[in-house]
XYZ file of C-alpha atoms in Angstrom:
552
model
C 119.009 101.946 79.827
C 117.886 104.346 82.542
C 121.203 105.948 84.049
C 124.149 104.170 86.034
C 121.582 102.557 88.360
C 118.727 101.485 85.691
C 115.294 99.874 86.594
C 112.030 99.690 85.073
C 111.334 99.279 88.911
C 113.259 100.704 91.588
C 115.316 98.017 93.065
C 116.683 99.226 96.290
C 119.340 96.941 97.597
C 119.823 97.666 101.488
C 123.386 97.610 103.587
C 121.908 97.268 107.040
C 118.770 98.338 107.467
C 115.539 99.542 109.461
C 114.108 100.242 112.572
C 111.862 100.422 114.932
C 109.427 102.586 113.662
C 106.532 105.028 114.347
C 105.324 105.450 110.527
C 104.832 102.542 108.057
C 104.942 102.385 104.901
C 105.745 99.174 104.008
C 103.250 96.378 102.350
C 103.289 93.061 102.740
C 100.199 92.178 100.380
C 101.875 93.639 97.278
C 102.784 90.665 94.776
C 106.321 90.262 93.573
C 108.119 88.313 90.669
C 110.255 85.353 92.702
C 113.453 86.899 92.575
C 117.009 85.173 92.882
C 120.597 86.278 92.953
C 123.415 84.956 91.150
C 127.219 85.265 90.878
C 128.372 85.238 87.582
C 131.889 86.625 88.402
C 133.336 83.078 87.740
C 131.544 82.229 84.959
C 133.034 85.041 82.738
C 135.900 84.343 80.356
C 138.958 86.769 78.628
C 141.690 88.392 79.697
C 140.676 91.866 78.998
C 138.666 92.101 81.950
C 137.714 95.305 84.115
C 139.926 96.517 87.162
C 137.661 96.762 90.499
C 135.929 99.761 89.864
C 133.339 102.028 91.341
C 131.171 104.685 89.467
C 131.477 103.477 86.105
C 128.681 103.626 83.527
C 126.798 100.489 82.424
C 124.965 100.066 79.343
C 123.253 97.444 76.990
C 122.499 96.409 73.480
C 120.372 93.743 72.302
C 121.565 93.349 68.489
C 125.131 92.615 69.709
C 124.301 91.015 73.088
C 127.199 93.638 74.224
C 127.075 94.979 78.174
C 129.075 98.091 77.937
C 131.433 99.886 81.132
C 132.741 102.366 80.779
C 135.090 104.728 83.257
C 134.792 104.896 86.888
C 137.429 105.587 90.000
C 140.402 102.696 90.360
C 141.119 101.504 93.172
C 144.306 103.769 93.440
C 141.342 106.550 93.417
C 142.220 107.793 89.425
C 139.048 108.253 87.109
C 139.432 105.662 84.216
C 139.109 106.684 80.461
C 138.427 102.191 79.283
C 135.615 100.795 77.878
C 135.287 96.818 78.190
C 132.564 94.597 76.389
C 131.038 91.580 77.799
C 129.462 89.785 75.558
C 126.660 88.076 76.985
C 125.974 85.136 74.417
C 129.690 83.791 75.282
C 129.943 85.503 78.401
C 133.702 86.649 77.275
C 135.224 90.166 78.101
C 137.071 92.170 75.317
C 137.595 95.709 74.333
C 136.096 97.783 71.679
C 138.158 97.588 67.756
C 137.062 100.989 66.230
C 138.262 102.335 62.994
C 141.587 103.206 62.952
C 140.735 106.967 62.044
C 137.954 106.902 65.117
C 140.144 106.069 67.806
C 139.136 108.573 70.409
C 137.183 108.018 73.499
C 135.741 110.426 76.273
C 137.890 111.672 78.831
C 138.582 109.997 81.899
C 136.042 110.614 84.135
C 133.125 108.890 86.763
C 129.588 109.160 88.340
C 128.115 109.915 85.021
C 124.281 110.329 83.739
C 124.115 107.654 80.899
C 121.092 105.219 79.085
C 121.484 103.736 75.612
C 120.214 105.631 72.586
C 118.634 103.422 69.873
C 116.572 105.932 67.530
C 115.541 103.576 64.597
C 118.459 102.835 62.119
C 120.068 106.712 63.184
C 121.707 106.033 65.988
C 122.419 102.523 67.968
C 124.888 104.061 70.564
C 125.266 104.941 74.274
C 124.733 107.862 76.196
C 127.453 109.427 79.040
C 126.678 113.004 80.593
C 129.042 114.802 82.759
C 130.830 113.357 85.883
C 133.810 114.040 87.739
C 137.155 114.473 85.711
C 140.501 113.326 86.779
C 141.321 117.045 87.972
C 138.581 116.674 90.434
C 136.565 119.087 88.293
C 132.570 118.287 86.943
C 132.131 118.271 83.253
C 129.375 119.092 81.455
C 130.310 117.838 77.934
C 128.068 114.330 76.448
C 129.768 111.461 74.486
C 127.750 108.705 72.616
C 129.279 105.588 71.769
C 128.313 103.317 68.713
C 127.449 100.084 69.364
C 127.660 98.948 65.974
C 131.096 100.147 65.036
C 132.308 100.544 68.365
C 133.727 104.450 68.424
C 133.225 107.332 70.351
C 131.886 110.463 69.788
C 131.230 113.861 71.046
C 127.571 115.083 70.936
C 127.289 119.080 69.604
C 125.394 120.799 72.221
C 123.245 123.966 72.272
C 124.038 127.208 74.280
C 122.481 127.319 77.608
C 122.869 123.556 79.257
C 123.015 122.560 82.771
C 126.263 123.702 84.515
C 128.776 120.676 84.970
C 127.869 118.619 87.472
C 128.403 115.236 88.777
C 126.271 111.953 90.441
C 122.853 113.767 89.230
C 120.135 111.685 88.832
C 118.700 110.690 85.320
C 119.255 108.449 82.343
C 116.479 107.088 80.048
C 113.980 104.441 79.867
C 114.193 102.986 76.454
C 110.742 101.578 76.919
C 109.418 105.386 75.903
C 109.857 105.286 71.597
C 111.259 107.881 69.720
C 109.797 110.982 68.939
C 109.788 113.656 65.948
C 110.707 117.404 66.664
C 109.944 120.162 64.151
C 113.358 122.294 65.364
C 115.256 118.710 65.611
C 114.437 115.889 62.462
C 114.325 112.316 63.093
C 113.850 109.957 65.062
C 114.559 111.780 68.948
C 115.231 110.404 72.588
C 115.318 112.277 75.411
C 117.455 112.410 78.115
C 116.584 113.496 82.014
C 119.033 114.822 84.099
C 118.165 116.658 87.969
C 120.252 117.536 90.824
C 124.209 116.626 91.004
C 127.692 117.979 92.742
C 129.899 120.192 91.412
C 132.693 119.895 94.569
C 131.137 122.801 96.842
C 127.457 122.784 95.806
C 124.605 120.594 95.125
C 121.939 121.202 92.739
C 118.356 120.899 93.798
C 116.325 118.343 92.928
C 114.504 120.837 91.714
C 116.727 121.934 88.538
C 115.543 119.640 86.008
C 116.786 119.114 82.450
C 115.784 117.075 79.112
C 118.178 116.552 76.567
C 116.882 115.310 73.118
C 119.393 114.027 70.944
C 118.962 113.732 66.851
C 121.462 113.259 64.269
C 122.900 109.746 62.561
C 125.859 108.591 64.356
C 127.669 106.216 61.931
C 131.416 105.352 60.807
C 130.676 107.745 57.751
C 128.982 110.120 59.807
C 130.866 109.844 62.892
C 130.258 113.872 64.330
C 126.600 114.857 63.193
C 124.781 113.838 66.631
C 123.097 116.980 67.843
C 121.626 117.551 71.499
C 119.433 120.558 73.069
C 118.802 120.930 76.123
C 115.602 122.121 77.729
C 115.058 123.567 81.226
C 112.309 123.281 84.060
C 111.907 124.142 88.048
C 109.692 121.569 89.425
C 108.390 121.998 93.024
C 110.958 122.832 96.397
C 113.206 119.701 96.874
C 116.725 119.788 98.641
C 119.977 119.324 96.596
C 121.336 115.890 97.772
C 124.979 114.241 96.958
C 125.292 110.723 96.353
C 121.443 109.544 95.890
C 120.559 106.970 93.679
C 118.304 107.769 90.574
C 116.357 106.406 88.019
C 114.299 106.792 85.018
C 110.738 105.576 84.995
C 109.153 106.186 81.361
C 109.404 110.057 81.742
C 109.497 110.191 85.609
C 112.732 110.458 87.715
C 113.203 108.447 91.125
C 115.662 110.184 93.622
C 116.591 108.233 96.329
C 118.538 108.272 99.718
C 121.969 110.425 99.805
C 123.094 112.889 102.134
C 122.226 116.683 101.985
C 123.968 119.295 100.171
C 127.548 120.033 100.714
C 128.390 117.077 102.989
C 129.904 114.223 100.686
C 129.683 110.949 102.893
C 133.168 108.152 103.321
C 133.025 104.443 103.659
C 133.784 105.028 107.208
C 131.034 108.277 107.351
C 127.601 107.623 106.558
C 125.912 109.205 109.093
C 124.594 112.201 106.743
C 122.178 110.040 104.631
C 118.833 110.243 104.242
C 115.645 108.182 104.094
C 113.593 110.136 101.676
C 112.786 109.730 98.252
C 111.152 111.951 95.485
C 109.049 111.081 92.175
C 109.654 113.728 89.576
C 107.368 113.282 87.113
C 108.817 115.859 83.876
C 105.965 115.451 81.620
C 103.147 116.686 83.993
C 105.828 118.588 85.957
C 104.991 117.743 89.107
C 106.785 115.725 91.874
C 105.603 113.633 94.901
C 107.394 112.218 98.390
C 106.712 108.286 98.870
C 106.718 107.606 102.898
C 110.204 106.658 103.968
C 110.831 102.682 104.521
C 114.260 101.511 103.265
C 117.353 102.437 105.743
C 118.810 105.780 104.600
C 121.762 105.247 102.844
C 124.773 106.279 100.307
C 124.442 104.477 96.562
C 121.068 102.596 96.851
C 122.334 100.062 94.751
C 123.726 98.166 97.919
C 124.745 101.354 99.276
C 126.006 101.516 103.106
C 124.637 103.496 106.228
C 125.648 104.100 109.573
C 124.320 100.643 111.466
C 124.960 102.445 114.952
C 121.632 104.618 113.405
C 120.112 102.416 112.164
C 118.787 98.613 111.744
C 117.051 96.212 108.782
C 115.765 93.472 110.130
C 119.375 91.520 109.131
C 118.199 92.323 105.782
C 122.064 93.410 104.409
C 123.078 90.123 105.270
C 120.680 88.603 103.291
C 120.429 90.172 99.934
C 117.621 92.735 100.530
C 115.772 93.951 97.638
C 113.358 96.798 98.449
C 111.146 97.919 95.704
C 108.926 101.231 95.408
C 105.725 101.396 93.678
C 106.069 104.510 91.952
C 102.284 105.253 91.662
C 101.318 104.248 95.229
C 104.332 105.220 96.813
C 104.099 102.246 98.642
C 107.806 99.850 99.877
C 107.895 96.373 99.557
C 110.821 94.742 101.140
C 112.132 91.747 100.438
C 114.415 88.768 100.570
C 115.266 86.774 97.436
C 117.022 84.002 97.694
C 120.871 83.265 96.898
C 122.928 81.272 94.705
C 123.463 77.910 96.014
C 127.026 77.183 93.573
C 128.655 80.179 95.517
C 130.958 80.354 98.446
C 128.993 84.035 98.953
C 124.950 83.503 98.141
C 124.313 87.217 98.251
C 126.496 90.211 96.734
C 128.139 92.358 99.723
C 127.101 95.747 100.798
C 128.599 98.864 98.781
C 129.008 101.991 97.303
C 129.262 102.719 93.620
C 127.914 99.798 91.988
C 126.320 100.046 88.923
C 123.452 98.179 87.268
C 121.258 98.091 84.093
C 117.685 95.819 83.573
C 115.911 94.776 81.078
C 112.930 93.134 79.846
C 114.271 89.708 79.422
C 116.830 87.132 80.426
C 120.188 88.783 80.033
C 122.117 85.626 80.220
C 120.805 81.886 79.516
C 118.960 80.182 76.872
C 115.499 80.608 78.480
C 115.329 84.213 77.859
C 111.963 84.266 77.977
C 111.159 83.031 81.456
C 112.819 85.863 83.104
C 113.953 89.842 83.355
C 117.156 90.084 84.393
C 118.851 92.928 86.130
C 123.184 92.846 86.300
C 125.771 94.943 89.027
C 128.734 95.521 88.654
C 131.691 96.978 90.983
C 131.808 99.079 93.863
C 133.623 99.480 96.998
C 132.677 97.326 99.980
C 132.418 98.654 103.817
C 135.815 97.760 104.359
C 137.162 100.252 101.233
C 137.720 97.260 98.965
C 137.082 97.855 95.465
C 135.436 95.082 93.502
C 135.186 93.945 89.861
C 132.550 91.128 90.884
C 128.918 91.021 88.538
C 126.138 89.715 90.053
C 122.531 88.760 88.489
C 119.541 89.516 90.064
C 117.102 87.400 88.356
C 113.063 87.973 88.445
C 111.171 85.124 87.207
C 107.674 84.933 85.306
C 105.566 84.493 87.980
C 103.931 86.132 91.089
C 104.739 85.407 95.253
C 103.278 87.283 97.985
C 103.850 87.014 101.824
C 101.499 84.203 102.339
C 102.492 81.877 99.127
C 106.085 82.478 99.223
C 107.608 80.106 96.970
C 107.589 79.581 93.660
C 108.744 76.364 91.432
C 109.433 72.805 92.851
C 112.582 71.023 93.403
C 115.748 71.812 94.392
C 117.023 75.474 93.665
C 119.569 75.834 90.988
C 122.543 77.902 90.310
C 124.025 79.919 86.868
C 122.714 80.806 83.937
C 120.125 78.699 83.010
C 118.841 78.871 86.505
C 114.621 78.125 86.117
C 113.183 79.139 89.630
C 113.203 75.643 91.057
C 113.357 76.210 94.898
C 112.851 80.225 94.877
C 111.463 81.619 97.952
C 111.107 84.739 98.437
C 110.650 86.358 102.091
C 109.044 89.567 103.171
C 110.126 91.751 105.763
C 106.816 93.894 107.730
C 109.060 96.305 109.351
C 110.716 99.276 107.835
C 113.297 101.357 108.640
C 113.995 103.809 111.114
C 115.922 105.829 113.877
C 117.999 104.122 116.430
C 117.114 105.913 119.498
C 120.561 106.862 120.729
C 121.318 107.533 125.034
C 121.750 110.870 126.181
C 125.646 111.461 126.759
C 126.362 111.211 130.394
C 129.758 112.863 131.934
C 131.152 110.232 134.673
C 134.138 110.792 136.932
C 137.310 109.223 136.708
C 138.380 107.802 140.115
C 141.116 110.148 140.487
C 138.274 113.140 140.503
C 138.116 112.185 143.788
C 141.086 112.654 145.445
C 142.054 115.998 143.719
C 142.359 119.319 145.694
C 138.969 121.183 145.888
C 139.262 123.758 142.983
C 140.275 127.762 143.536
C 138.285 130.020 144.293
C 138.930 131.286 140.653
C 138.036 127.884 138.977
C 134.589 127.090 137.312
C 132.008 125.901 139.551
C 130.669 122.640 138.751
C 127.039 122.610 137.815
C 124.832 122.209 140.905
C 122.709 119.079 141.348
C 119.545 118.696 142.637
C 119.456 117.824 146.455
C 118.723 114.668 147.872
C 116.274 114.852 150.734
C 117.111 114.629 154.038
C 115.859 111.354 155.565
C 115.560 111.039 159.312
C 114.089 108.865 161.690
C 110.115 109.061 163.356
C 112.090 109.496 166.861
C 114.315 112.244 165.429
C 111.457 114.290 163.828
C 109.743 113.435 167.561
C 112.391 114.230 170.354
C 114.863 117.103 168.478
C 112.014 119.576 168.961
C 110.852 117.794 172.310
C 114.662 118.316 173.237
C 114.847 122.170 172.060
C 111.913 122.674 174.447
C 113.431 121.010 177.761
C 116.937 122.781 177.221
C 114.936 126.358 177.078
C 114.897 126.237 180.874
C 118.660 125.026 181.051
C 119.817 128.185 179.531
C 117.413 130.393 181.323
C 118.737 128.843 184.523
C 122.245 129.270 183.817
C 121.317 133.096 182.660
C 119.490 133.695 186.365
C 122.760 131.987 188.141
C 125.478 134.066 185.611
C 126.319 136.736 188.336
C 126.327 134.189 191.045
C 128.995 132.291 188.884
C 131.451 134.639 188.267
C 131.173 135.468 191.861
C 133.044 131.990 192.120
C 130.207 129.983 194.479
C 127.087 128.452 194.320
C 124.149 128.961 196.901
C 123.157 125.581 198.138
C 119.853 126.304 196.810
C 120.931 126.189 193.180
C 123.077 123.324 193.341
C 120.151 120.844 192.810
C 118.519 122.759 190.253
C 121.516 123.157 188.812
C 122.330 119.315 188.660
C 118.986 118.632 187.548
C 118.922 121.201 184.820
C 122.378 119.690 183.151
C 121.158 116.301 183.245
C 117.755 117.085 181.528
C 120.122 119.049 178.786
C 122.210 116.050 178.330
C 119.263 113.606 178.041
C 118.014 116.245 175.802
C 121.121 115.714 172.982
C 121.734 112.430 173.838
C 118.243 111.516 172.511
C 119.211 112.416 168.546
C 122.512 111.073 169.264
C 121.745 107.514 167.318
C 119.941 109.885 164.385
C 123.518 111.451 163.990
C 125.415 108.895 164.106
C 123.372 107.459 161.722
C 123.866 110.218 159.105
C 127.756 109.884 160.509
C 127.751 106.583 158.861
C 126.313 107.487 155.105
C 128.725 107.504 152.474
C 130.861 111.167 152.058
C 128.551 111.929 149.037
C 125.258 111.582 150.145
C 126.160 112.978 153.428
C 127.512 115.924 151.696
C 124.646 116.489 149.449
C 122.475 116.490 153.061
C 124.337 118.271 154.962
C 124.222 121.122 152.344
C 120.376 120.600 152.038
C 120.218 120.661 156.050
C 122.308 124.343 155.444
C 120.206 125.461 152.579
C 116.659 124.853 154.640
C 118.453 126.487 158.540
C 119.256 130.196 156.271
């Protein structure tokens, strides 16, 4: 429908979350269909069944009820060449039967640009651009694959197309009918494709491309689907690796990612972003919504460094934040889960995939609902899954003050009605986790080492502590400076006298009487330095130098 992560509104499902933050943009007042997950994993039948994979395509087609995957990385990390069917009438897996002369299918290969291409009775196929090849190279080559007789087959391009690329942003919303092209007859879609990774460099958001396809694609016609591409800068945005995209009519949504150049791990996501970009192609022009949701890797229940960052719990509940593309306002919220499974809520990860559309995928109600399906990715513990999950939005409308929606009890699989829904809204959204300034601390051994040489870095000098005395200190150690003035003086008058070897009787009293006003004199800031005496080495280290610093 619109690329690997298809909405006809952008359905970002958080990994751990938001912040404390300084900027809102988050509403609470914006109505919402009552939304619900379910897990369909055990409801599906056949033994022809995906692997767990991550970064595979996912397509749909209403005449055959078929969901379509195709390729993606095993969990041995090898891009996959299969295509499985679920057929969503019986809810059974099988593989594609095509002609025996038509047997050939793309080459192995993930994180592709796709969308389904129905163009009247011409073509009822599905569209994969590019990706990453199983040499760890980007391609740039499209295949198309017929719904209707279930074959592949490679789309003739013009001179002059995008350079190969992987994980760009793009796809198709088949909402937007075909169109007629005097250089290209019939009925035409076109394709959007904008930013993507080659290995060493990422493409700016910037570099956008359309792709309009023409041609009948057809077991007797099986190689006449034709595909131009045409080119357009639009505005200054960064390259990014990793976002998640989608196609609104004939606007593309960028979202979240890291920058260019710096691919992020399971165990790395510290390099994603928060911001998102609106590329609208027809009036080329693109906008920046205000950040909210938690920056991370794969919207589609992508992951984020939760050290950076915080959501309100909302990972652990099933978060679905959704962006109104004309406003650029968030809306976060909670849906609730499926009461029939051991896990209400799908798990955080990278890679899934997902395709909605207009109706009830799954059920016989398929009025009463749009339904949106996942499949695969790889969890935060480097699991790969094969699980599919249904995110169902019912006919109807909550908002923050009338919650709920439907009576009674809330129901599980597919025939699920809304009974029970509730539907909470978070007021906060994301941001940065103020994080402590590093500190160095001493080991306890610091202390006992051998003061370093004199060739040895000095240590970087702290401020000194001030040198706290006593009122009677500050009072008598100048009072005591004065008195002892006259003891020296008397001792200088007496020197000759003294080396003589006696004393006149004279200057034996004043003598006396001189030493024991100089001893009262020291004795008197005798407690103050015993005091300091007593301080811990440290502090009476750090005063002593200050006491040296102020004396020069």
């Amino acid at each position: 429908m619109a690329s690997r992560f298809s909405f006809f509104f952008l359905l970002s499902l958080l990994v751990n979350t938001l912040l404390l933050i300084h900027a809102q943009n988050i509403s609470t007042t914006t109505p919402v269909p009552p939304l619900q997950w379910i897990n369909l994993s055990n409801l599906l039948q056949g033994s022809t069944r995906p692997p767990p994979l991550r970064d595979a395509a996912l397509g749909y087609d209403e005449n055959s009820r078929s969901l379509i995957i195709f390729g993606g990385i095993s969990e041995g990390g090898f891009p996959q060449s299969q295509t499985f069917l679920l057929n969503l009438q019986t809810l059974s897996w099988s593989t594609p039967s095509p002609p025996a002369t038509l047997k050939g299918t793309p080459p192995a290969r993930s994180a592709v640009v796709s969308g389904s291409d129905f163009a009247a009775s011409n073509r009822h196929g599905f569209i994969v651009i590019g990706g990453k090849g199983s040499d760890g190279k980007a391609l740039s080559d499209v295949w198309e694959y017929d719904f209707i007789n279930q074959f592949w087959s490679q789309v003739a391009l013009s001179s002059g197309g995008p350079s190969a690329r992987w994980g760009a942003s793009g796809g198709i919303d088949i909402r937007v009918p075909p169109v007629s092209d005097p250089i290209l007859p019939g009925p035409n879609n076109t394709f959007y494709l904008t930013g993507g990774f080659d290995g060493s460099t990422a493409d700016s958001l910037s570099d956008v491309w359309s792709l309009k396809l023409s041609g009948t694609l057809s077991s007797n016609l099986p190689n006449s689907v034709s595909g131009s591409w045409d080119h357009v800068n639009i505005g200054n945005m960064p390259g990014r690796v990793d976002q998640a995209g989608t196609v609104v009519l004939q606007q593309i949504v960028a979202t979240g990612g890291c920058d260019a150049n710096i691919s992020p791990t399971t165990s790395n996501t510290t390099c994603a972003k928060q911001d998102s970009f609106i590329i609208n192609v027809q009036s080329q022009t693109n906008a920046s919504p205000g950040s909210c949701p938690a920056p991370r890797v794969f919207v589609m229940l992508g992951t984020f460094n939760a050290s950076l960052w915080q959501d309100s719990d909302g990972l652990a509940r099933g978060e679905v934040a959704i962006l109104d593309i004309n406003t650029g306002i968030w809306t976060r919220t909670i849906p609730s889960g499926d009461p029939g499974s051991s896990v209400q809520f799908p798990s955080p990860r990278e890679g899934a995939t997902a395709i909605s559309f207009s109706q009830a995928l799954v059920g016989d109600s398929r009025n009463n609902s749009a339904d949106t399906i996942i499949f695969g990715g790889q969890d935060l513990n480097g699991t790969f899954l094969s699980d599919v999950w249904l995110l169902r939005a019912y006919s109807g409308i909550v908002t923050a003050s009338s919650p709920g929606f439907g009576n009674g009890q809330l129901q599980t699989g597919i025939n699920a009605d809304g009974s029970g829904v509730r539907v909470d809204f978070l007021t906060e959204c994301a941001s940065f986790v103020s994080q402590p300034s590093p500190t160095h601390v001493s080991s306890p051994s610091s202390t006992t080492t051998s003061p370093p040489s004199s060739g040895s870095i000095s240590p970087t000098p702290q401020a000194p502590h001030s040198f706290d005395t006593s009122f009677s200190h500050k009072l008598l150690l100048p009072l005591s400076l004065v008195i002892s003035l006259p003891v020296f003086l008397f001792f200088r008058w007496t020197q000759m006298t003294l080396e003589e070897g006696w004393i006149p009787n004279r200057h034996i009293v004043l003598l006396s009487l001189a030493t024991i006003v100089g001893i009262a004199a020291y004795a008197s800031v005798l407690p103050d330095l015993c005091s300091l005496l007593r301080r811990s080495p440290l502090r009476a280290q750090n005063e002593t130098s200050t006491l040296k610093l102020l004396m020069e």
